[in-house]
Short mmCIF file of C-alpha atoms in Angstrom, two decimals:
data_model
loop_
_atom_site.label_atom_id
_atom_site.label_comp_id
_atom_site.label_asym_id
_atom_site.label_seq_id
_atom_site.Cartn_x
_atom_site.Cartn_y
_atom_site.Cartn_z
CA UNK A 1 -12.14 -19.12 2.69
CA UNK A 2 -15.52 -18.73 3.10
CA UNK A 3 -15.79 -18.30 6.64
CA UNK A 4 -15.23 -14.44 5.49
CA UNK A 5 -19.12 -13.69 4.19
CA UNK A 6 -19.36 -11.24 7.20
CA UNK A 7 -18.88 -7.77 5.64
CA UNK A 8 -22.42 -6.67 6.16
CA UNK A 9 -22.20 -8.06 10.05
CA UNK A 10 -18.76 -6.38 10.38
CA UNK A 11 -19.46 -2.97 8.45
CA UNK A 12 -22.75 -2.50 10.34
CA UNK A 13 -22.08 -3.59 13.80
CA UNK A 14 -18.57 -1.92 13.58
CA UNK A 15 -19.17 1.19 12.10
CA UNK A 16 -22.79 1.75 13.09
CA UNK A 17 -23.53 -0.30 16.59
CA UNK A 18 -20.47 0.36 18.36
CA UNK A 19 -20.82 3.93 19.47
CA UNK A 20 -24.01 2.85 20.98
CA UNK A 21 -22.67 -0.41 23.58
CA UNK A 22 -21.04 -0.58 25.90
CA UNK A 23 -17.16 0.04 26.07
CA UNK A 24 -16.52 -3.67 27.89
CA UNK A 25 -18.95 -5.27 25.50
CA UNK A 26 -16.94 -3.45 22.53
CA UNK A 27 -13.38 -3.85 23.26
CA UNK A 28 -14.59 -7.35 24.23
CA UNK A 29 -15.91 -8.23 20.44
CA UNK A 30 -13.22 -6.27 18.87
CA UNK A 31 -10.42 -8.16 20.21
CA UNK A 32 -10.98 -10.58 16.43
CA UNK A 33 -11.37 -7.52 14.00
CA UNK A 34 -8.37 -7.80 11.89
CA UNK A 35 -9.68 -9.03 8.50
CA UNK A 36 -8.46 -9.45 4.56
CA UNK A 37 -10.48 -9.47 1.81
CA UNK A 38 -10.87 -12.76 -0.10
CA UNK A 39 -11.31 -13.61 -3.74
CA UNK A 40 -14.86 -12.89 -3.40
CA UNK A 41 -14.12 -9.39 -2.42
CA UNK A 42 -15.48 -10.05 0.67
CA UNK A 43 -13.88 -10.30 4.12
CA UNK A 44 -12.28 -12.71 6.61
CA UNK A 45 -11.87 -12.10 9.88
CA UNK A 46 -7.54 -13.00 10.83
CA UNK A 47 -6.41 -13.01 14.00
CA UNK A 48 -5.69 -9.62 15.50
CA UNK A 49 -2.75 -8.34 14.31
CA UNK A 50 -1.95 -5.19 16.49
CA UNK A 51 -2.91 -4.80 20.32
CA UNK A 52 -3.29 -1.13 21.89
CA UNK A 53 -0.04 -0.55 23.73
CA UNK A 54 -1.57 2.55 25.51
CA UNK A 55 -3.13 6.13 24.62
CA UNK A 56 -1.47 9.46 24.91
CA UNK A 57 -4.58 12.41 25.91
CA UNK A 58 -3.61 14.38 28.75
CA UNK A 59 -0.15 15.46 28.71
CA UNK A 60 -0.14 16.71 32.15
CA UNK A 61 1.42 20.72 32.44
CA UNK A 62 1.48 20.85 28.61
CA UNK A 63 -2.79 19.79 28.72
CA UNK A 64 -4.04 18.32 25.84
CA UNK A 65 -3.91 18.48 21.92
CA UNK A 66 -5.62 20.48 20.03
CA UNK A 67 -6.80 19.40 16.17
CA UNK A 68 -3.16 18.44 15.64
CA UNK A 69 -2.69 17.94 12.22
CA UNK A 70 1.10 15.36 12.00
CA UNK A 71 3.00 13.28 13.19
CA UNK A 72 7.00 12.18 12.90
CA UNK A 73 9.28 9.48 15.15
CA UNK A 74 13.15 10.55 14.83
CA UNK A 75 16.02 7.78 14.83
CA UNK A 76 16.14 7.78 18.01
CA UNK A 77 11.90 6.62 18.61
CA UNK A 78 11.10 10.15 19.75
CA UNK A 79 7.38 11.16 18.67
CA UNK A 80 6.65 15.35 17.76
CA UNK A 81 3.37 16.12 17.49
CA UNK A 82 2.31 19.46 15.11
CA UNK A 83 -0.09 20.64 17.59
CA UNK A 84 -2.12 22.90 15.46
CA UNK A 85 -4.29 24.75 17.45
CA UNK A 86 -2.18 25.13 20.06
CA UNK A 87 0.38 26.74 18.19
CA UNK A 88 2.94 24.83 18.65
CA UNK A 89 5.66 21.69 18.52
CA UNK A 90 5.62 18.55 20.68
CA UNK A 91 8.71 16.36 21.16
CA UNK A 92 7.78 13.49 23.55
CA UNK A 93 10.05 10.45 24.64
CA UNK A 94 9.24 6.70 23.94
CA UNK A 95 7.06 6.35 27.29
CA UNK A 96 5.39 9.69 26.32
CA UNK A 97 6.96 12.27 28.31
CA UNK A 98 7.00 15.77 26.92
CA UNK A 99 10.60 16.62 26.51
CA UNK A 100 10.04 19.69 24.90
CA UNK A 101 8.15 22.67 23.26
CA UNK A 102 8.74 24.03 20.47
CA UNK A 103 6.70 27.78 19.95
CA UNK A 104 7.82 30.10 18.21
CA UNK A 105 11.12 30.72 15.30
CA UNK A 106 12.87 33.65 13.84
CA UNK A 107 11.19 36.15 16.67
CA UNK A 108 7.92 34.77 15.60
CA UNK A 109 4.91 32.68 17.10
CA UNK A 110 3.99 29.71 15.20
CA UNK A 111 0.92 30.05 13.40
CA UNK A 112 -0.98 26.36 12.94
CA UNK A 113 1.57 24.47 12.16
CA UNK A 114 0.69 21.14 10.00
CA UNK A 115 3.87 19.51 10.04
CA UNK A 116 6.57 18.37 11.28
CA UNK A 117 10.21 16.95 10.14
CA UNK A 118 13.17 15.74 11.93
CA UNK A 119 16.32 15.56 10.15
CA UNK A 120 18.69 12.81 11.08
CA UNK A 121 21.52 15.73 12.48
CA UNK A 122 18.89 16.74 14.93
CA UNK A 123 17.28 19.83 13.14
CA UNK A 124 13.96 20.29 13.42
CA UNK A 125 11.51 21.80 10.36
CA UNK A 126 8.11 23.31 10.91
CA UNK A 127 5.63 23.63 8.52
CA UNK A 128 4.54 27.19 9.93
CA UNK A 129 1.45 27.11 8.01
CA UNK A 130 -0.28 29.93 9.05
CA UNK A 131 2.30 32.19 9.09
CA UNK A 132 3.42 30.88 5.14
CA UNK A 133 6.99 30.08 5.93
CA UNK A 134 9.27 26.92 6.72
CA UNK A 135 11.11 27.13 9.88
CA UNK A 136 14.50 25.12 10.60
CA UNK A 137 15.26 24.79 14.73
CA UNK A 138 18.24 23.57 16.40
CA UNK A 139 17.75 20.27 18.08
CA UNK A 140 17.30 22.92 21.22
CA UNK A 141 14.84 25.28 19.43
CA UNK A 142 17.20 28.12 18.59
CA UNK A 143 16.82 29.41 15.19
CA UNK A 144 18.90 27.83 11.91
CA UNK A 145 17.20 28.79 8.98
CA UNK A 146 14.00 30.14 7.85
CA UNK A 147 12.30 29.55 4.57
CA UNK A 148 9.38 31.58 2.52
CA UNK A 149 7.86 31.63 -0.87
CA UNK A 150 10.68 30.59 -3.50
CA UNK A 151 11.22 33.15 -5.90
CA UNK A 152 10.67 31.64 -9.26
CA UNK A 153 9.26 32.53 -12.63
CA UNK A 154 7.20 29.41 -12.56
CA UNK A 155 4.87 30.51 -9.77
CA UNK A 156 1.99 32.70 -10.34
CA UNK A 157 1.67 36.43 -8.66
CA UNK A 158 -1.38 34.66 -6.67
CA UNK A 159 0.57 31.65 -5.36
CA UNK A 160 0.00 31.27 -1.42
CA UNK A 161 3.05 29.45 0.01
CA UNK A 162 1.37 27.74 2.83
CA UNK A 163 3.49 24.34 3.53
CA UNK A 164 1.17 21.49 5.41
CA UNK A 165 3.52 18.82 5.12
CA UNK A 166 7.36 18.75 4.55
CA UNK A 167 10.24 16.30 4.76
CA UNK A 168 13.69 16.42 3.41
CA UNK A 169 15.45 14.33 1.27
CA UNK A 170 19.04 12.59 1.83
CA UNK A 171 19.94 14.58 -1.65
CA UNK A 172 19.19 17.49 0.69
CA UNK A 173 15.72 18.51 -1.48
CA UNK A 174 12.46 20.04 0.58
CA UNK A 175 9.32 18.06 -0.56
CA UNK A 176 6.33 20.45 0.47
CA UNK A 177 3.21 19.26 0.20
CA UNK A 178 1.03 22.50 -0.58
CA UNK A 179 -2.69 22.05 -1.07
CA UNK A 180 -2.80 19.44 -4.03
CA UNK A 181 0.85 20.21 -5.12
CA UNK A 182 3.57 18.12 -4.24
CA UNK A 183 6.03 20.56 -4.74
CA UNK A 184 10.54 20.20 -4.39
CA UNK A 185 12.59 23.04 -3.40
CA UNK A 186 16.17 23.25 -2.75
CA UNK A 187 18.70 24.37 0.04
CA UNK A 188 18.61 27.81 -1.57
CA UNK A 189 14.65 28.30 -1.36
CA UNK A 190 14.49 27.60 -5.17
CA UNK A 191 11.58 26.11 -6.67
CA UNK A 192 12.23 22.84 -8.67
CA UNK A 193 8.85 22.00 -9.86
CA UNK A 194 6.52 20.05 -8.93
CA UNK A 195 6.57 15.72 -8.25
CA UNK A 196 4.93 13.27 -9.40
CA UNK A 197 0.98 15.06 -10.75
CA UNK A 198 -1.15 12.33 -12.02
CA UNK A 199 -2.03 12.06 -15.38
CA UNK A 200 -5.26 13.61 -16.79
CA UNK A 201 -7.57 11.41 -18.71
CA UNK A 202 -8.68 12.38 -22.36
CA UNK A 203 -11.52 13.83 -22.74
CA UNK A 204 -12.88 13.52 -26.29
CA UNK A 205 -16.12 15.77 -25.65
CA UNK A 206 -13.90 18.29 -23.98
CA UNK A 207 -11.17 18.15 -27.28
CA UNK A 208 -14.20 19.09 -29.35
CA UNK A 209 -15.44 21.65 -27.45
CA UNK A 210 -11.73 23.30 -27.47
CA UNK A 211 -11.37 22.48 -31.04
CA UNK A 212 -14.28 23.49 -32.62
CA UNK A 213 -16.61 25.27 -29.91
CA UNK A 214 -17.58 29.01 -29.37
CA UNK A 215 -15.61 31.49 -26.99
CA UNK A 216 -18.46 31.01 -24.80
CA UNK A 217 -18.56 27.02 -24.79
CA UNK A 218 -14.45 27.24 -23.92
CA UNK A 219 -14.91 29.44 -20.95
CA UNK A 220 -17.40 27.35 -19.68
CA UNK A 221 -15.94 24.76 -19.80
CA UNK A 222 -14.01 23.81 -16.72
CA UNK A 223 -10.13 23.38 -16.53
CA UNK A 224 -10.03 19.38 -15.20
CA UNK A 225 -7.12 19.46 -12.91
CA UNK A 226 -5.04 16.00 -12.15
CA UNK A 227 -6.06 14.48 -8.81
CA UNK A 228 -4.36 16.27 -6.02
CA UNK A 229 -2.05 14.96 -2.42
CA UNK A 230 -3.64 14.40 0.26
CA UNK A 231 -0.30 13.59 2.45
CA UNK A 232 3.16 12.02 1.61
CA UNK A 233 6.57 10.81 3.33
CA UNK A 234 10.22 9.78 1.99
CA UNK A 235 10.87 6.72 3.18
CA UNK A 236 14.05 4.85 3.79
CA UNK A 237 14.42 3.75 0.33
CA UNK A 238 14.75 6.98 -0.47
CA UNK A 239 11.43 7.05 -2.58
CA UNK A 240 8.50 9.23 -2.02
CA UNK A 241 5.39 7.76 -1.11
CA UNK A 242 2.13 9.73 -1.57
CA UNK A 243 -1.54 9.37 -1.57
CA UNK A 244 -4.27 10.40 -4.20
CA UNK A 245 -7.31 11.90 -3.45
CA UNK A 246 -10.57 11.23 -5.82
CA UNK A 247 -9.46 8.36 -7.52
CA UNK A 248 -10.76 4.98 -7.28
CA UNK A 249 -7.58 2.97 -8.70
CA UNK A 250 -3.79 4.00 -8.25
CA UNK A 251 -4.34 5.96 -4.46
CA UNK A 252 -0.69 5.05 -3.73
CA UNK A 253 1.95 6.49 -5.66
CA UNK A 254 5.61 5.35 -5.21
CA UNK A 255 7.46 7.91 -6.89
CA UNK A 256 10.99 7.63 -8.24
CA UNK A 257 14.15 10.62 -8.71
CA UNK A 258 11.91 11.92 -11.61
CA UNK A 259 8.38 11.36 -10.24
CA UNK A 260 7.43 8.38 -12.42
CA UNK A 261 4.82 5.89 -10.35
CA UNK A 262 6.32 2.20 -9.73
CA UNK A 263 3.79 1.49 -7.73
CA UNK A 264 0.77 -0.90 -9.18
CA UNK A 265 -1.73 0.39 -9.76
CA UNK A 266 -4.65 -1.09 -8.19
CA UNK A 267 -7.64 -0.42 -6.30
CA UNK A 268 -6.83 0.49 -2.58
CA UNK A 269 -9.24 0.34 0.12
CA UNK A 270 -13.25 0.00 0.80
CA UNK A 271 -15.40 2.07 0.49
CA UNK A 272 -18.05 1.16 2.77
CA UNK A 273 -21.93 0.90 1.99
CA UNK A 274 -23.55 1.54 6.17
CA UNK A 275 -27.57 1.55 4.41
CA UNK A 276 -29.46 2.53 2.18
CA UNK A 277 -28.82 6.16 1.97
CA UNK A 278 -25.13 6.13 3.74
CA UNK A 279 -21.82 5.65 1.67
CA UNK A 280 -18.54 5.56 2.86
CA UNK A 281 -15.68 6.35 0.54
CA UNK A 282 -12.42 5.38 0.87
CA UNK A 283 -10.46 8.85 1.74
CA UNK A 284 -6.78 8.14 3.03
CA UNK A 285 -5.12 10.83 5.19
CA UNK A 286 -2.04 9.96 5.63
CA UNK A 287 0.99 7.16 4.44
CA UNK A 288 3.51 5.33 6.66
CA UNK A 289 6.50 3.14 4.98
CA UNK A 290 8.10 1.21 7.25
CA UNK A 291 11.83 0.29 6.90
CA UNK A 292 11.26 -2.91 5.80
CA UNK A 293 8.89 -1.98 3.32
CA UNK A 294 5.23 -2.25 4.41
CA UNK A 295 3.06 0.69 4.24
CA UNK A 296 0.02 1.45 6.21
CA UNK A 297 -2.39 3.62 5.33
CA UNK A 298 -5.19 5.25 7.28
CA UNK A 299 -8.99 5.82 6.01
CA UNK A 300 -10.26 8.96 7.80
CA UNK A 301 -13.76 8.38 6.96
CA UNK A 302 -14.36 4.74 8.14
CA UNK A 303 -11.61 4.82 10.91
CA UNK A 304 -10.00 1.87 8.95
CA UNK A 305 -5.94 1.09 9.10
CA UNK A 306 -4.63 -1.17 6.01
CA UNK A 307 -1.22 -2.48 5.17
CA UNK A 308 -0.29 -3.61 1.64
CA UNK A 309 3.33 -5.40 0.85
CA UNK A 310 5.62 -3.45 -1.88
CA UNK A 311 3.16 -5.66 -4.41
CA UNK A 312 0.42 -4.06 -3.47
CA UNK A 313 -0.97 -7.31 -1.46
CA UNK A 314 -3.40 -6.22 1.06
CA UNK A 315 -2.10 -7.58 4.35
CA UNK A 316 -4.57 -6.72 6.93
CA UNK A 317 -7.41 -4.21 7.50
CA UNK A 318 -7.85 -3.29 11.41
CA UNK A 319 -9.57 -0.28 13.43
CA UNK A 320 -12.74 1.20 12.16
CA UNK A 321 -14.93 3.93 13.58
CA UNK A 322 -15.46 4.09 17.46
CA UNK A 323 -15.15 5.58 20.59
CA UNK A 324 -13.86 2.72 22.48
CA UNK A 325 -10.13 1.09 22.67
CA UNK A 326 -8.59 0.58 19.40
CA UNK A 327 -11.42 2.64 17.35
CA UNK A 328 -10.76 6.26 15.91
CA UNK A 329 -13.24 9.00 14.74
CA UNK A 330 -10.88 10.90 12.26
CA UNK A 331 -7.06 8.98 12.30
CA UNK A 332 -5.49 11.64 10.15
CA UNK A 333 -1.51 10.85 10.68
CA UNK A 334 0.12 7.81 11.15
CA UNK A 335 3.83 6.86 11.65
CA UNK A 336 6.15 3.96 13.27
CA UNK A 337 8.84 3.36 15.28
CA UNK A 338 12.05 0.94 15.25
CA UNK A 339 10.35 -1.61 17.11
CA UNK A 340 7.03 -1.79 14.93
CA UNK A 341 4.74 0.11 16.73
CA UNK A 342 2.20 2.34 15.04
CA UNK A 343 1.18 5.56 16.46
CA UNK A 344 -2.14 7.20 15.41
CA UNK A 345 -3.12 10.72 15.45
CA UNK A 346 -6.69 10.94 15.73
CA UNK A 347 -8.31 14.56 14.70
CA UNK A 348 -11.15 14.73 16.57
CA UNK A 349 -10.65 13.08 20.15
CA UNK A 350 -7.23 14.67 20.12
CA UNK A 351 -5.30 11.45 20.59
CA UNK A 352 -2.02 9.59 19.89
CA UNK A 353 -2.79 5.34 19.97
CA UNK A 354 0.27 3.44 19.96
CA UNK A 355 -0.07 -0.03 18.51
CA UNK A 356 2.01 -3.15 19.18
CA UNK A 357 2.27 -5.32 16.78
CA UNK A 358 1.08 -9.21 17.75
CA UNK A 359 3.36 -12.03 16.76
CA UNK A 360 1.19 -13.12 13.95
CA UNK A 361 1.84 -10.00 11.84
CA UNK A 362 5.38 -9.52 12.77
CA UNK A 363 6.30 -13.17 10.99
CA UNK A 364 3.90 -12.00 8.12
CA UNK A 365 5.82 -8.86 7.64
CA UNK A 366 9.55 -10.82 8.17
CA UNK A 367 8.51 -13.35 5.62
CA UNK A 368 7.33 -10.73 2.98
CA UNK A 369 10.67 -8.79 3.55
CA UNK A 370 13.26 -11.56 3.12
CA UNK A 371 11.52 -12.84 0.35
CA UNK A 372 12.05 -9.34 -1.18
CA UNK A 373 15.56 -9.38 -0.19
CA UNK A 374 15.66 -12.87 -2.03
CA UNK A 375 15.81 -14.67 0.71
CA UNK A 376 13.34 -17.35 -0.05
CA UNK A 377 14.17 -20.28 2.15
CA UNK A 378 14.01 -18.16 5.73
CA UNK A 379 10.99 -16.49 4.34
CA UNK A 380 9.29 -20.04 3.66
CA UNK A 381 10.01 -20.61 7.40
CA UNK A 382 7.80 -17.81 8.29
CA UNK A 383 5.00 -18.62 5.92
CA UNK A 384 4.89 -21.94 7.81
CA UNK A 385 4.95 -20.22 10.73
CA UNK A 386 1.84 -17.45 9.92
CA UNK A 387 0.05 -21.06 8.68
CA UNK A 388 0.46 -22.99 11.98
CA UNK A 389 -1.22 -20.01 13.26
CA UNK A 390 -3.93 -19.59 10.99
CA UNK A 391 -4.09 -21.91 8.17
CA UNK A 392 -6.89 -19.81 6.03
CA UNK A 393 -4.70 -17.03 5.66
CA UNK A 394 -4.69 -16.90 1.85
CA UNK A 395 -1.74 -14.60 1.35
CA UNK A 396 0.42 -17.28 3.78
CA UNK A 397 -0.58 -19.65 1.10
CA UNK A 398 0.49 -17.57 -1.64
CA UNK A 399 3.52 -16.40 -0.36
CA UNK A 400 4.39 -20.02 0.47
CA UNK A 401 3.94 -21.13 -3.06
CA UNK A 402 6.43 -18.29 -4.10
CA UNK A 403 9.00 -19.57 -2.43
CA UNK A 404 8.26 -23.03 -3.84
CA UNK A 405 7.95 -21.83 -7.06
CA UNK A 406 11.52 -20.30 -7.24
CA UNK A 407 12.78 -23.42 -5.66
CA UNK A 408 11.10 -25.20 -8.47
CA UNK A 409 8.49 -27.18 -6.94
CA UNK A 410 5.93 -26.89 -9.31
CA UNK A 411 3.18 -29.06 -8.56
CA UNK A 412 3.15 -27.87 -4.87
CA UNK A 413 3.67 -24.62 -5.61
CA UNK A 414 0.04 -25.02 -7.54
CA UNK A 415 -1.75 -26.72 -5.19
CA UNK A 416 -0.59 -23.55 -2.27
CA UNK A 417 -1.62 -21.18 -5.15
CA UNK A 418 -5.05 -23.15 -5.11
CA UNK A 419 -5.74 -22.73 -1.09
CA UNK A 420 -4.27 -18.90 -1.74
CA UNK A 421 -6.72 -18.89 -4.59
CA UNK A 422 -4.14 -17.24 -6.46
CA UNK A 423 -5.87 -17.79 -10.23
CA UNK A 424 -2.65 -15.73 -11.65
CA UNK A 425 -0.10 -17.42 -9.88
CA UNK A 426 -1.92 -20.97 -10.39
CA UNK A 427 -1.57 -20.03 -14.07
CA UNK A 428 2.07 -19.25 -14.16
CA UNK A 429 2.80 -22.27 -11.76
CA UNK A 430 0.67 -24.60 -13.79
CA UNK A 431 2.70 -23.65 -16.86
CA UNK A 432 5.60 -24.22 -15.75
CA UNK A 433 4.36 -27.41 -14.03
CA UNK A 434 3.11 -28.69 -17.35
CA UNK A 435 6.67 -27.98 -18.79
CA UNK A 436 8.68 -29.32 -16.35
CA UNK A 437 6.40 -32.68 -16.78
CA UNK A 438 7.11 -32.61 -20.82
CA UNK A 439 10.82 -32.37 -19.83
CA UNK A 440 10.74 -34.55 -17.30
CA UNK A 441 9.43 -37.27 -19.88
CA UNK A 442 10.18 -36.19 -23.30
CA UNK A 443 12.63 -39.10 -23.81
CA UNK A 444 9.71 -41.62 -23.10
CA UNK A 445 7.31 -39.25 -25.31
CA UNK A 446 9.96 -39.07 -27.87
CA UNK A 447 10.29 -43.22 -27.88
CA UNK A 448 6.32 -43.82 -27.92
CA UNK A 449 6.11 -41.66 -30.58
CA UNK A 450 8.81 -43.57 -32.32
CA UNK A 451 6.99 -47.12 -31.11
CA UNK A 452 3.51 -45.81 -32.57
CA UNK A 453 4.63 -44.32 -35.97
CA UNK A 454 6.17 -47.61 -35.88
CA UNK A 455 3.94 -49.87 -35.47
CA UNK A 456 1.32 -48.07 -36.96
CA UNK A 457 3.56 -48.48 -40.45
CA UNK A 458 4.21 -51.82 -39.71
CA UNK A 459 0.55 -52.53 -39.04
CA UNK A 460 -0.13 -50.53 -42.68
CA UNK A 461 2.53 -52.57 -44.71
CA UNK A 462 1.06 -55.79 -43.80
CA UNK A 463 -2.43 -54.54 -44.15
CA UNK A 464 -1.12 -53.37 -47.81
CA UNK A 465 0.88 -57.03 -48.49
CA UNK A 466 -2.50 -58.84 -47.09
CA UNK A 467 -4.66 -56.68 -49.52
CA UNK A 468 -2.29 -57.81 -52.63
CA UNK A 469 -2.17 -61.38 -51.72
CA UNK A 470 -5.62 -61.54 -51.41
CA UNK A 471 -6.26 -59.45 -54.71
CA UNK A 472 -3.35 -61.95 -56.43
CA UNK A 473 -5.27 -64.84 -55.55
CA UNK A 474 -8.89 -64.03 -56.70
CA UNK A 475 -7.62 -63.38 -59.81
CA UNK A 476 -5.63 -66.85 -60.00
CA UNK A 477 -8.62 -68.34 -59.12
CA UNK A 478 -10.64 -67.04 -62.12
CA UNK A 479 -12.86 -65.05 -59.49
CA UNK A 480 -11.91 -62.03 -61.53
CA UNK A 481 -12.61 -61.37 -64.90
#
């Protein structure tokens, strides 16, 4: 584990010096750029864990993207693209053929259009941004329904209803991310409130001034608003994932029916120190659940990809800033297919990257899901498996030890949790270690506790007859007067 001590090599050569070699010398020393952070917070380099399957730029008679702001890959692996400043929708086939274009609904021309949402009967709905409106399409573009500002008491006169992000539950609710709200609607255009707003922290100078302070002192004071979205998706758990902007713990948000967090909440991502004067902060722009559970977020200000486990286990950290194979300027969306791939959407060099996943992280991510699913012998298999590969991969050790820790195998499930260096799992495993051993042997404790107390009185009664025999015959003796 201490192989990783490279983050100031990695960080500055990878987000500083690759922009300015060579494109073969690049791809050629970024082939082993997967990494994990360690105990140390630092990082070790893992083998790679995605490969680039291939790049989608030029798009032949439909040209090129322009600042497209989303992503989405129906049930069938079919990518559309929210091509914002063109205008318009993208629907492209798994080898990246444009099947068709979606401009315009309701008589209208799309106006930058942010996102995009496929239903699983085919429908397609537009975030029509610019033009402050929801559009539903046919699976063949004709119009189905059209959606505008819900009329509702709760919203303000002033309230702009300019969707950037929708998707639709399998209760049949719209989740619009507007701005910083996170907003649900329902078939009939209603407004249902809003999902999921992080919780404020007290102020007790700000209490004071609002308690006690002068008309003057309260309007200068500034409202502090809860952290705002920066994207979200529903994923196939039905659960809405979303991602917090400004905060340093609790970015990920894993919101239930009544937009409670289950999610731990934990630090997420890096933020990055380049010199001196230069400081990277973590700022994720966009979520991805995959069906079996991992999400994958992407950092639009170091270029970064990470995956964490439904515990919030960081699995791998891969990408980073570049202009070569496998790098990204601004990744702003990010979504998978069936088969595992990742696709990113990358802002600035108008791009989609499709990933393919190496064999090393696909047996990480089967061994994390079946051990979710509880099934903790075929996931064990896997650890072993991720181990032969790379035997300092600390969350391979950790997992492992799970699994032998619900089988009961104490003691080894400690010593895994010490090559994991798992301190809180060590702990729990020790314990229960420690009480399986008093079990184990609490007959034989029981019976040389019995054989001491014994022995120890025996030892004492003699002691005591010895003393009065002795004391019994000075005095005979006339020793004592």
């Amino acid at each position: 584990m201490k192989r990783g001590k490279k983050v100031l090599i990695f960080l500055l050569t990878f987000s500083v010096l690759l922009p300015f070699v060579s494109a073969a010398e690049a791809r050629a020393s970024s082939d082993d750029l997967s990494l994990v952070a360690n105990e140390d917070g630092l990082f070790d380099s893992i083998p790679n864990v995605y490969d680039v399957e291939t790049t989608y730029k030029n798009l032949g008679e439909y040209g090129t993207l322009n600042h497209a702001e989303d992503l989405f890959i129906d049930d069938q692996d079919q990518l559309y693209i929210a091509d914002t400043g063109n205008n318009r929708i993208l629907k492209l086939s798994k080898d990246g053929k444009v099947l068709a274009e979606f401009k315009e609904g309701y008589d209208l021309a799309f106006k930058g259009p942010k996102g995009v949402y496929v239903h699983p009967d085919g429908t397609i709905w537009v975030a029509d941004t610019g033009n402050y409106r929801i559009v539903r399409l046919n699976p063949d573009g004709s119009d189905k329904e059209v959606y505008y500002k819900p009329e509702s008491s709760l919203l303000e006169e002033s309230f702009t209803f300019a969707p950037e992000k929708i998707y639709v539950s399998q209760t049949g609710y719209i989740y619009v991310l507007k701005g910083s709200n996170l907003m649900l609607m329902d078939a009939k255009n209603e407004f249902r409130g809003y999902l999921g707003a992080a919780t404020v922290p007290f102020s007790f100078q700000r209490f004071l001034i609002r308690t006690f302070g002068s008309r003057s002192q309260k309007e200068r004071t500034v409202k502090q608003e809860p952290s705002s979205y920066t994207n979200f998706m529903i994923a196939s758990d039905g659960m809405a994932y979303g991602i917090l902007a400004n905060e340093q713990t609790g970015q990920i948000r894993k919101l239930n029916s009544v937009g409670t967090n289950t999610y731990p909440e934990l630090p997420y991502g890096y933020s990055i120190t380049l010199d001196d004067t230069n400081f990277s902060v973590v700022m994720f722009s966009d979520i991805n659940v995959m069906d079996n559970g991992i999400i994958t977020l992407a950092d639009q200000n170091t270029g970064l990809l990470y995956q964490y486990d439904q515990d919030g286990d960081l699995l791998a950290m891969f990408g980073g800033n570049g202009g070569v194979k496998g790098t990204y300027t601004t990744p702003n969306s990010i979504v998978s297919d069936s088969l595992g791939r990742l696709y990113v959407l990358d802002y600035t060099t108008n791009t989609v990257t499709v990933l393919q996943p190496t064999r090393f992280i696909e047996l990480i991510h089967q061994a994390v899901a079946l051990y979710d699913v509880g099934r903790y012998e075929e996931s064990k298999e896997y650890w072993q498996q991720v181990l032969a590969i790379d035997s300092n991969y600390a969350l391979a050790h950790s997992g492992y030890a799970k699994v032998l820790y619900k089988e009961g195998m104490y003691k080894e499930s400690t010593e895994e949790y010490i090559l994991g260096s798992d301190k809180e799992g060590y702990s729990q495993s020790f314990a229960e270690y420690r009480h399986s051993l008093f079990r184990q042997y609490f007959g034989w404790i029981v019976l040389a506790i019995v054989v001491v107390c014994a022995a120890v009185w025996i030892a004492f009664v003699k002691v005591r007859k010895w003393s009065d025999d002795m004391a019994h015959k000075l005095e005979m003796g006339g020793w004592l007067k």
